[in-house]
mmCIF file of C-alpha atoms in Angstrom:
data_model
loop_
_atom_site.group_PDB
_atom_site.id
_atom_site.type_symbol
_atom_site.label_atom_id
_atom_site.label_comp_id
_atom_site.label_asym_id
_atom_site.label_seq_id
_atom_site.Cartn_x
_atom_site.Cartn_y
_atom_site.Cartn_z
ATOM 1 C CA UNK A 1 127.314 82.239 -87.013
ATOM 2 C CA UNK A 2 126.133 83.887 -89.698
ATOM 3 C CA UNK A 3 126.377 80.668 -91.714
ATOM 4 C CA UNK A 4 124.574 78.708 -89.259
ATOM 5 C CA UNK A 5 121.903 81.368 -89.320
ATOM 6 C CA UNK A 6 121.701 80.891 -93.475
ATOM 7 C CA UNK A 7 121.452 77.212 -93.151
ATOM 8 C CA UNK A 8 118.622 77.522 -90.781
ATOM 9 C CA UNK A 9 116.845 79.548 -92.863
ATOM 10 C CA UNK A 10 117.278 77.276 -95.761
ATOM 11 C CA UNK A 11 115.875 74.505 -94.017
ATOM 12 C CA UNK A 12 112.916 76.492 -92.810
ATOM 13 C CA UNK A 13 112.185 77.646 -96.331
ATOM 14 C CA UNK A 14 112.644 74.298 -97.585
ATOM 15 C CA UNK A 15 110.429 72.667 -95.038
ATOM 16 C CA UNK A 16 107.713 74.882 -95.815
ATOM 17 C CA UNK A 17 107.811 74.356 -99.337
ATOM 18 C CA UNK A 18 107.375 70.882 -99.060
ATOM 19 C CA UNK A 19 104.335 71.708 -96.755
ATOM 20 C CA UNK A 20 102.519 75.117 -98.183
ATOM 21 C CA UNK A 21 103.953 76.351 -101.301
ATOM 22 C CA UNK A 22 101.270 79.009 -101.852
ATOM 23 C CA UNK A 23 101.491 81.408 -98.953
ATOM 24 C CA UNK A 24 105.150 81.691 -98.055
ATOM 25 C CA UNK A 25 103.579 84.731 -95.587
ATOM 26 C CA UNK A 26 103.219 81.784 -93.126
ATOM 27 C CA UNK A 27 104.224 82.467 -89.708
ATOM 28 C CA UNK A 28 105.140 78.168 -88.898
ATOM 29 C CA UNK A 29 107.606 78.759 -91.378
ATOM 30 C CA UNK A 30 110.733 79.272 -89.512
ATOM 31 C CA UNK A 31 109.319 76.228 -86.610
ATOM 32 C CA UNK A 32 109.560 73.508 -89.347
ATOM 33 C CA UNK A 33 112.601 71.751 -90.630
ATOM 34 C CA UNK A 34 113.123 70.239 -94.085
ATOM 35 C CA UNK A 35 110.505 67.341 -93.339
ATOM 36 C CA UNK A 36 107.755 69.493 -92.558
ATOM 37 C CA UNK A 37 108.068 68.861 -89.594
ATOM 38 C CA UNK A 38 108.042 70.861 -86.289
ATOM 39 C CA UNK A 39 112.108 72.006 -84.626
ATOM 40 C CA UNK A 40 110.554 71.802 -80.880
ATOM 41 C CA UNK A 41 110.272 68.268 -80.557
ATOM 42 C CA UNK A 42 107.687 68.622 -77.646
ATOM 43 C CA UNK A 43 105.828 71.177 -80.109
ATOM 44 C CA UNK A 44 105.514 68.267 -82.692
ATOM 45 C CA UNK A 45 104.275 65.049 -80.095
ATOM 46 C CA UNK A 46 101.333 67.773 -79.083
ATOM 47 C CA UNK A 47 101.247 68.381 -83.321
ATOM 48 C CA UNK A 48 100.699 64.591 -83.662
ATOM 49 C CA UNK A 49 98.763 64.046 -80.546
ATOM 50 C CA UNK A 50 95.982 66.870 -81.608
ATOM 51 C CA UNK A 51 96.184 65.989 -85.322
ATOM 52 C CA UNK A 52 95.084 62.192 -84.090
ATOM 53 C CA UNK A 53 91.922 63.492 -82.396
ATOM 54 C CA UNK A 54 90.459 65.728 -85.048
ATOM 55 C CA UNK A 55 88.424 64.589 -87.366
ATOM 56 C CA UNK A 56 88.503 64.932 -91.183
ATOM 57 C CA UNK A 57 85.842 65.972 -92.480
ATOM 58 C CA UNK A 58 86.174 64.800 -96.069
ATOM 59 C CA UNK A 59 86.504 61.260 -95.163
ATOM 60 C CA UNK A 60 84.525 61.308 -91.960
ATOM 61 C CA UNK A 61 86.501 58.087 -90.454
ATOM 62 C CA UNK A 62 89.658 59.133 -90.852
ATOM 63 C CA UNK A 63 92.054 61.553 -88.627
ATOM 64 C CA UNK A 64 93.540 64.754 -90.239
ATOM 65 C CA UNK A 65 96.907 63.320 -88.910
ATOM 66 C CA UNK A 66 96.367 60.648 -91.581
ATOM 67 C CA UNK A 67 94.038 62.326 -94.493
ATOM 68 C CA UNK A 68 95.448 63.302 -98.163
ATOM 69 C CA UNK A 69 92.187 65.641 -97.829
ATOM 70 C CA UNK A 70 93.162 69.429 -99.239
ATOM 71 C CA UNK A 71 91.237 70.558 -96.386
ATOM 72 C CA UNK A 72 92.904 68.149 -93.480
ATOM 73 C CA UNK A 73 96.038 69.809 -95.282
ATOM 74 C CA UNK A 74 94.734 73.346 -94.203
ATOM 75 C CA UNK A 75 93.800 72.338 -90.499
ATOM 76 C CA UNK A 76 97.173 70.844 -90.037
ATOM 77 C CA UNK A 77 98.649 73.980 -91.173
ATOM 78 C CA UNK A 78 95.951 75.729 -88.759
ATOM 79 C CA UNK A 79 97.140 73.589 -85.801
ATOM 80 C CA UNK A 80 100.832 73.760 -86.361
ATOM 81 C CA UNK A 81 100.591 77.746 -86.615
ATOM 82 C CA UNK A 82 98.356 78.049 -83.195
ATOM 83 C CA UNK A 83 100.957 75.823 -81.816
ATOM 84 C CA UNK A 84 104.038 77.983 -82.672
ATOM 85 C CA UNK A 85 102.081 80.842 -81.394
ATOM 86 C CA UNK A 86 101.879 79.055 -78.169
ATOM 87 C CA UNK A 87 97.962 78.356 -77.757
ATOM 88 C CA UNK A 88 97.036 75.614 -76.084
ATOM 89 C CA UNK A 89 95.354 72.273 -77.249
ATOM 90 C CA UNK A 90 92.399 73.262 -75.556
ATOM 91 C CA UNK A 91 92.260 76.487 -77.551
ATOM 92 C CA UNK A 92 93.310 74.651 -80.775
ATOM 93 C CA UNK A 93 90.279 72.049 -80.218
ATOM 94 C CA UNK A 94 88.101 75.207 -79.066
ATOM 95 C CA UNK A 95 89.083 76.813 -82.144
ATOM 96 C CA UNK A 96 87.394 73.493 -84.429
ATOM 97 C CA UNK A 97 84.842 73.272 -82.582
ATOM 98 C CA UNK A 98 83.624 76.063 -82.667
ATOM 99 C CA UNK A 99 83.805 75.884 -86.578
ATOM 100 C CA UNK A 100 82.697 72.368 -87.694
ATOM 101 C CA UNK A 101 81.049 70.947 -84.326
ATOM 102 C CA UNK A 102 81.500 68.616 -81.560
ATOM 103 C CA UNK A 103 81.706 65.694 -84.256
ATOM 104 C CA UNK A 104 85.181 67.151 -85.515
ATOM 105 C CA UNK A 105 86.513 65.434 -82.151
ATOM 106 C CA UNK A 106 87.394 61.899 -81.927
ATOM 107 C CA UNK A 107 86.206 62.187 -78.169
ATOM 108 C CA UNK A 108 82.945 63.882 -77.458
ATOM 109 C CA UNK A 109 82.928 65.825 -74.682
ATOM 110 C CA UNK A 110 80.768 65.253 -71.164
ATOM 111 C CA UNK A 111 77.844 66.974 -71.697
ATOM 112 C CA UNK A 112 74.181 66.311 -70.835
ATOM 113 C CA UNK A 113 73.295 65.265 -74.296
ATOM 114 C CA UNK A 114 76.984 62.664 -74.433
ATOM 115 C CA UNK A 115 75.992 60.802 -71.338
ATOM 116 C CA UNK A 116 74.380 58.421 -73.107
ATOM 117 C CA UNK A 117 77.908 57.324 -75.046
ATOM 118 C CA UNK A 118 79.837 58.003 -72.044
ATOM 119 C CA UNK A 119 77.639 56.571 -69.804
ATOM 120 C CA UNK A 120 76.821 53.320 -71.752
ATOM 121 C CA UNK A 121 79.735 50.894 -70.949
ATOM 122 C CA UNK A 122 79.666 51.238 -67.448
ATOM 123 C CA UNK A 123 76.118 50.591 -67.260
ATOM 124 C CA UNK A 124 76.372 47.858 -69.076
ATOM 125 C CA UNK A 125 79.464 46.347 -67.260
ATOM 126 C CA UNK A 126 76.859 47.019 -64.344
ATOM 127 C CA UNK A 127 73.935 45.238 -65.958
ATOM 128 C CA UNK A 128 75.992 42.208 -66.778
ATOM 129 C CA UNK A 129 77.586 41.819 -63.218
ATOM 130 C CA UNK A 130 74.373 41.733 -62.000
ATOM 131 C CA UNK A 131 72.741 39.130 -63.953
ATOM 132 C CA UNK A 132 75.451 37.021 -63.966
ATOM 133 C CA UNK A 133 75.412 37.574 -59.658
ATOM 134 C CA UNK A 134 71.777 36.783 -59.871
ATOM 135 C CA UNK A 135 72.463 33.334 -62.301
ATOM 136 C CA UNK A 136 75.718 32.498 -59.738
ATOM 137 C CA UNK A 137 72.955 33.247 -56.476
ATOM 138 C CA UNK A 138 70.414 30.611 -58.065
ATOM 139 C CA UNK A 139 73.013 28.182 -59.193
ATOM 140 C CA UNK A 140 73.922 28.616 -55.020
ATOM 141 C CA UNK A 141 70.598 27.168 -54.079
ATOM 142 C CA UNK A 142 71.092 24.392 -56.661
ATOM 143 C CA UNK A 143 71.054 21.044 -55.836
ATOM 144 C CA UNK A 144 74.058 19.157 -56.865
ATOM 145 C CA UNK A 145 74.032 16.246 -58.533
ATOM 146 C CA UNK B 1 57.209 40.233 -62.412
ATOM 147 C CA UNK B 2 60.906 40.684 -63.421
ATOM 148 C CA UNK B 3 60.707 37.788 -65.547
ATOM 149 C CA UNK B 4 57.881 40.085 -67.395
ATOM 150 C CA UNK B 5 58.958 43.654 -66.986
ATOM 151 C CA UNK B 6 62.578 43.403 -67.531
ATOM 152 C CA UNK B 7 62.025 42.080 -71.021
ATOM 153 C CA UNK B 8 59.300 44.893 -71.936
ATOM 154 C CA UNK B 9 61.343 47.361 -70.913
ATOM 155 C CA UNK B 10 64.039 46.334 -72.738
ATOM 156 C CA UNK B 11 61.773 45.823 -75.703
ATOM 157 C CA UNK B 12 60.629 49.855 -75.001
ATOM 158 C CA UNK B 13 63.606 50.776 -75.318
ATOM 159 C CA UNK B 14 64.688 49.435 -78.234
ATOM 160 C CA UNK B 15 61.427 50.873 -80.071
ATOM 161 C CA UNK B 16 62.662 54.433 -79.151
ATOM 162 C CA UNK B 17 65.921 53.921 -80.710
ATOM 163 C CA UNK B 18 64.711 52.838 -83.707
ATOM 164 C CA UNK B 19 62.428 55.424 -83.970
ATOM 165 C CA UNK B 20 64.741 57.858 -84.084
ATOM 166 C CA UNK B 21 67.879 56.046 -85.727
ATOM 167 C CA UNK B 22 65.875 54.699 -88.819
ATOM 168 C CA UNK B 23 63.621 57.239 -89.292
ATOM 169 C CA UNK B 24 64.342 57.484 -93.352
ATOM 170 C CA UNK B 25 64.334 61.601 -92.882
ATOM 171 C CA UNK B 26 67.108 61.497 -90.864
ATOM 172 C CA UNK B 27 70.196 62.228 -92.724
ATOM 173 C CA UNK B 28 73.117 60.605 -90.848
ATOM 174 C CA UNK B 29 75.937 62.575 -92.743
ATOM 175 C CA UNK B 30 74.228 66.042 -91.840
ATOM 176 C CA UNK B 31 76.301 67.730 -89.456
ATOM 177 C CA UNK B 32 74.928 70.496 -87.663
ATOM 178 C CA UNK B 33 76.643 73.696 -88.160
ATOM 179 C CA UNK B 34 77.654 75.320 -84.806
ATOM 180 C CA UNK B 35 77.446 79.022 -86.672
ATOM 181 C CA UNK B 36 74.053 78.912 -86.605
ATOM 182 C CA UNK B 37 72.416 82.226 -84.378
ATOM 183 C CA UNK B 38 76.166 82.730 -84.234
ATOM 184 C CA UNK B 39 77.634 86.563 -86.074
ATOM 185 C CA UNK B 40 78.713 85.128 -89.562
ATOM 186 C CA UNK B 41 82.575 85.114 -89.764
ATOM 187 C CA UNK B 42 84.163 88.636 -91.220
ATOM 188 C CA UNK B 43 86.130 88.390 -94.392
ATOM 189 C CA UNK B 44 88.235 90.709 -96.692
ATOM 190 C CA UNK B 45 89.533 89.111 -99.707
ATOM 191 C CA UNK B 46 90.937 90.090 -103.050
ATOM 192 C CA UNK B 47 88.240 90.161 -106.088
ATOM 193 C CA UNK B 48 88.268 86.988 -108.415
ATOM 194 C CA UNK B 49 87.803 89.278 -111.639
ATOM 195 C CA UNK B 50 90.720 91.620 -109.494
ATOM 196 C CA UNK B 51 93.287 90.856 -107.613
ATOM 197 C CA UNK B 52 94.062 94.470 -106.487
ATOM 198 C CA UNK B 53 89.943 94.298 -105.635
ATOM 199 C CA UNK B 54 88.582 93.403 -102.021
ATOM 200 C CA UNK B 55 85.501 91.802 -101.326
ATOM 201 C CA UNK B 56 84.187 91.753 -97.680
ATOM 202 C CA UNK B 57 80.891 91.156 -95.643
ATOM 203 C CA UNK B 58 81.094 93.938 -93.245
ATOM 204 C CA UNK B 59 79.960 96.627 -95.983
ATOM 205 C CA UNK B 60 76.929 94.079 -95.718
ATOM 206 C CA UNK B 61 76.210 94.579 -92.218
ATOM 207 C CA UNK B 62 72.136 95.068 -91.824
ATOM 208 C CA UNK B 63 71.555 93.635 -94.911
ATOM 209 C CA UNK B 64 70.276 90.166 -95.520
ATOM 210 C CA UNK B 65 72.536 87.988 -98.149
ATOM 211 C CA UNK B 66 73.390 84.566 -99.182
ATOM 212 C CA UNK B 67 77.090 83.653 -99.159
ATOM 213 C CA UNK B 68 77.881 80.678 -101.551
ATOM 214 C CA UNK B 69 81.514 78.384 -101.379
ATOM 215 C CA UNK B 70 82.386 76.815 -104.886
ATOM 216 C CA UNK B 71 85.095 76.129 -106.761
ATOM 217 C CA UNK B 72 85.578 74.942 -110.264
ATOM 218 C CA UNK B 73 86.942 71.876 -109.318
ATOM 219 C CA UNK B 74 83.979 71.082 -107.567
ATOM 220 C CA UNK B 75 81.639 68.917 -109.889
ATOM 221 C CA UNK B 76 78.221 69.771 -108.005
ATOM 222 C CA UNK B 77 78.852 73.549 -108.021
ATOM 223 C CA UNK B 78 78.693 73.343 -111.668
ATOM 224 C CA UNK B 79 75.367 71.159 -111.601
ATOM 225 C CA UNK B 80 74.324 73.858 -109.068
ATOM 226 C CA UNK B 81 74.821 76.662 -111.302
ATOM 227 C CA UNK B 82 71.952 77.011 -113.437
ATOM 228 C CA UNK B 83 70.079 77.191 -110.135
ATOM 229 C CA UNK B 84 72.241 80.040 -108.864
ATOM 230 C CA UNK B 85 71.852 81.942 -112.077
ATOM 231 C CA UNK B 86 67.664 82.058 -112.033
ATOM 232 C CA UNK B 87 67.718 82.600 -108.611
ATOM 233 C CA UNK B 88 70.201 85.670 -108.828
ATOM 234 C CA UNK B 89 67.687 86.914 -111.645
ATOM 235 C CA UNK B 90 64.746 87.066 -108.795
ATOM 236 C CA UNK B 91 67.112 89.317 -107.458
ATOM 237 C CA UNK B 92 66.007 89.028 -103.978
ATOM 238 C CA UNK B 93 68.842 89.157 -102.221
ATOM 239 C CA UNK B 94 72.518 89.814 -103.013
ATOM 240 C CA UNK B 95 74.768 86.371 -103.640
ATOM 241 C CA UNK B 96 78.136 86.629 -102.372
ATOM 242 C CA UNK B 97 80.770 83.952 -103.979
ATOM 243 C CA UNK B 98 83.840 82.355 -102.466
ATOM 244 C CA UNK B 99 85.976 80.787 -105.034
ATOM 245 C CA UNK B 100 87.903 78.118 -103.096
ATOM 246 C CA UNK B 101 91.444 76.846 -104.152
ATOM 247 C CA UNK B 102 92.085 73.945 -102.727
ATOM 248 C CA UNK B 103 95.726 73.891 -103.834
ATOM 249 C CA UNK B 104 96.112 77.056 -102.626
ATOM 250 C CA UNK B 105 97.581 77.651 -106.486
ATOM 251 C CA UNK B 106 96.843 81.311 -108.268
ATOM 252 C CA UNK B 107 94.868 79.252 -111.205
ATOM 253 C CA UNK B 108 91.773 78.499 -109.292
ATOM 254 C CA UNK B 109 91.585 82.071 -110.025
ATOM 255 C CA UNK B 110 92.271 82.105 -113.938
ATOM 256 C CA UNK B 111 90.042 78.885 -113.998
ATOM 257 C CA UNK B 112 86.840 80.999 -112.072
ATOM 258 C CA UNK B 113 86.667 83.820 -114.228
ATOM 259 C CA UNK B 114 86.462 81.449 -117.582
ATOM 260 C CA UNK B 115 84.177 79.365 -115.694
ATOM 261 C CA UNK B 116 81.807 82.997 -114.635
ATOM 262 C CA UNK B 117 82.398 84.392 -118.336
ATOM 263 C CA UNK B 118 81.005 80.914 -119.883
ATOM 264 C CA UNK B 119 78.274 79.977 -117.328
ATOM 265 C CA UNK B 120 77.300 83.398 -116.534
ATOM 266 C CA UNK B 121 77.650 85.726 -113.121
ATOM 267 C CA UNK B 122 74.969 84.842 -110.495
ATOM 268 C CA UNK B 123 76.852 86.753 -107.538
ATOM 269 C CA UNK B 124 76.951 90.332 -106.496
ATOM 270 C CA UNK B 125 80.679 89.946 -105.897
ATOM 271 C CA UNK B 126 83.522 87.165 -105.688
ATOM 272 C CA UNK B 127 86.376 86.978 -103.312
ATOM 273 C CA UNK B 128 88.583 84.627 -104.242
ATOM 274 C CA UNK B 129 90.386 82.486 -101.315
ATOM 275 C CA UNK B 130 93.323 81.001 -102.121
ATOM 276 C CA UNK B 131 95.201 80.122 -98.429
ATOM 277 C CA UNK B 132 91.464 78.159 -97.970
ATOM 278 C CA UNK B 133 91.246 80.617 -94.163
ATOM 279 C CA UNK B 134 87.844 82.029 -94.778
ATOM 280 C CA UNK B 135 86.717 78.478 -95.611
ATOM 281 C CA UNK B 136 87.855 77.197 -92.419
ATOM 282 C CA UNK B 137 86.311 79.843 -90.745
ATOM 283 C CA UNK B 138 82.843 79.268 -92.203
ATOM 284 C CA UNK B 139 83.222 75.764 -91.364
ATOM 285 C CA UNK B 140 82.810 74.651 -94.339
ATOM 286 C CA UNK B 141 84.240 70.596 -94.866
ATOM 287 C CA UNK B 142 83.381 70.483 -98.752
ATOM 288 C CA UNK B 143 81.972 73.094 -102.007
ATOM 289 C CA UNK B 144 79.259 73.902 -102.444
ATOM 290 C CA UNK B 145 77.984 75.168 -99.090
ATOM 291 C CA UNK B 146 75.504 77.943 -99.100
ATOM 292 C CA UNK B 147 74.598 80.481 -96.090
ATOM 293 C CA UNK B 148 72.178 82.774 -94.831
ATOM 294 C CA UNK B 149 73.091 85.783 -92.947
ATOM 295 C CA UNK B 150 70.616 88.227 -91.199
ATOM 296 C CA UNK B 151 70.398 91.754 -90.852
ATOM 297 C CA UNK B 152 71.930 91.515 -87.693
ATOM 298 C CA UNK B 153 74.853 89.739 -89.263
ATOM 299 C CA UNK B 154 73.981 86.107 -87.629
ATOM 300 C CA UNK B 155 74.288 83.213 -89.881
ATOM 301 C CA UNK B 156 70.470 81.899 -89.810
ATOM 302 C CA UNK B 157 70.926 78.940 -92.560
ATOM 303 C CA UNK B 158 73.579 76.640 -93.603
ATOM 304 C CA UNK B 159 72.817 74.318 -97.057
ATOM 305 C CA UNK B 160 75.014 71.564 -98.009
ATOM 306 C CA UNK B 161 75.520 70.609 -101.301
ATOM 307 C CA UNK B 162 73.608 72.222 -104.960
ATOM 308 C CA UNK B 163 70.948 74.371 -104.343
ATOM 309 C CA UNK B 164 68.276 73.650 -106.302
ATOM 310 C CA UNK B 165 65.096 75.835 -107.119
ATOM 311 C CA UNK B 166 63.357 73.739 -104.712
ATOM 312 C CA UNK B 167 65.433 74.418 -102.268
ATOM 313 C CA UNK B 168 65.695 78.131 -102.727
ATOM 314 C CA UNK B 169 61.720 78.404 -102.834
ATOM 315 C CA UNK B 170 61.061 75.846 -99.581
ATOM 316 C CA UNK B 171 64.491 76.435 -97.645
ATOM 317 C CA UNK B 172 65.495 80.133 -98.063
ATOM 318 C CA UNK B 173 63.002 82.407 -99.386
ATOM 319 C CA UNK B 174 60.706 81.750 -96.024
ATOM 320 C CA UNK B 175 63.656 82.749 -93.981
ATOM 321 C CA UNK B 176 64.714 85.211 -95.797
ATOM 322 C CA UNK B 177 60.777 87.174 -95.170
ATOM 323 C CA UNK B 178 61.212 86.181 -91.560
ATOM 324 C CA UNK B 179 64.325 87.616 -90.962
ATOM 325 C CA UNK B 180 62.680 90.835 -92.620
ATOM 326 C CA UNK B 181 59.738 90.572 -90.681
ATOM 327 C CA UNK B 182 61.892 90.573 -87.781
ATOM 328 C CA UNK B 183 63.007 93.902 -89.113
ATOM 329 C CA UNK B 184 66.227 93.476 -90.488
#
């Protein structure tokens, strides 16, 4: 048991010196294993899933799921410790917001001033079907030939 | 009609939209900073020149300040610091550094003292933050970044990139006398 309980330890000291070497304070510590990467495998699909939809803002096109970015580095770390302390995504993307802005999601949020984005496809699915109704209706009254 | 109207408006429209996405002023990479009106984020943080030191904002509560991100790995804080230097010598209001390690590594710190014994000290004080928390806090997505903070400890003014003299006369020394107008 006690053993097991070494080993553990090992790999969660090992996994977050491969991730942070700087602050080994770090409460995510003990939640990674030796690839960095979460133990709860349904805390690491919401790591991945959240890290996809935030923006780095270094390299404004890319994800800080995929950045090399020093500061995507830190907002992963940010992400994975609000996850081990059990907040939810909502909180986590609450939490960047309310830092670097809207833009730091992938997917704006529905708001008066968004409409416009979100709005936009449908109307133009809209506008289409009805000029292509209005071609098919005088193609109706066609003659053919 | 249709036939007339349809294309106008369509025209219309597009003549708005250009107006406002080419307008040359328009700077498409400037974000907006949501910490603006908002209370600036508190900080306590060791002392570059001392590591046993702290350095924190809320001793500066009812004051106006500037708060300035850099690091010495940062190429444009070291174009910026000339600037810095004069306008700490107008001493209008007090300059509050953050030394930034991006590696998180102790020698940022080693590497910011050399760099403020060389170039000279334009700040009142320098925290140094090496986990890069207070930077996230502040929002801040890359050195240098330069704030304004009120008397009533609300960020007013966020500047990305050097500061320049310009800047400093036509950016922040109008806010600064209207946020002591406002009595603060």
């Amino acid at each position: 048991m006690r053993a097991l309980a070494a080993v553990l330890l090992a790999a969660g000291i090992a996994g977050f010196w491969v991730d942070a070497p700087a602050a080994p304070q770090a409460p995510a510590a003990a939640a990674l294993d030796a690839n960095g990467q979460l133990v709860d495998p349904a805390l690491q699909a919401r790591f991945e899933a959240v890290t996809k939809n935030l923006r780095c803002l270094v390299c404004q096109n890319e994800s800080i799921a995929d950045s090399n970015a020093d500061l995507a580095g830190d907002l992963r770390r940010q992400v994975r410790e609000m996850l081990v302390a059990g907040k939810s995504d909502d909180d986590i993307f609450k939490f960047m917001t309310d830092r670097y802005g809207d833009f730091v999601r992938f997917s704006p949020p529905l708001e008066p001033k968004t409409l416009l984005i979100w709005g936009a496809p449908f109307f133009m699915v809209l506008f289409g079907g009805f000029i292509v109704m209005r071609i098919a209706r005088q193609r109706a009254h066609m003659p053919i030939d | 009609m249709w036939k007339f109207l349809l294309p106008f408006a369509a025209f219309l429209a597009l003549v708005v939209l250009f107006a406002f996405g080419l307008n040359p002023k328009r700077d498409i990479h400037a974000l907006p900073s949501p910490l603006i009106g908002k209370p600036a984020p508190l900080f306590s943080l060791s002392q570059v020149n001392d590591p046993t030191g702290t350095v924190t904002n809320k001793s500066l509560q009812g004051q106006v300040y500037v708060l300035n991100v850099w690091g010495t790995w940062c190429p444009e804080c070291r174009v910026e610091h000339p600037a810095l230097l004069a306008i700490s010598k107008q001493n209008v209001v007090p300059i509050i550094g953050i030394d930034w390690s991006i590696d998180h590594g102790d020698g940022e710190r080693q590497k910011a003292k050399q760099w403020l014994e060389q170039l000279g000290n334009p700040y009142s004080e320098v925290a140094f933050d090496q986990d890069g928390r207070t930077v996230i806090d502040w929002g801040v997505t890359a050195a240098p970044e330069t704030f304004l903070v009120d008397g009533h400890g609300r960020v007013i003014y966020k500047f990305v990139s050097a500061v320049t003299g310009e800047v400093w006369e036509h950016e922040f020394l109008p806010r600064i006398a209207a946020a002591r107008r406002a009595g603060a």
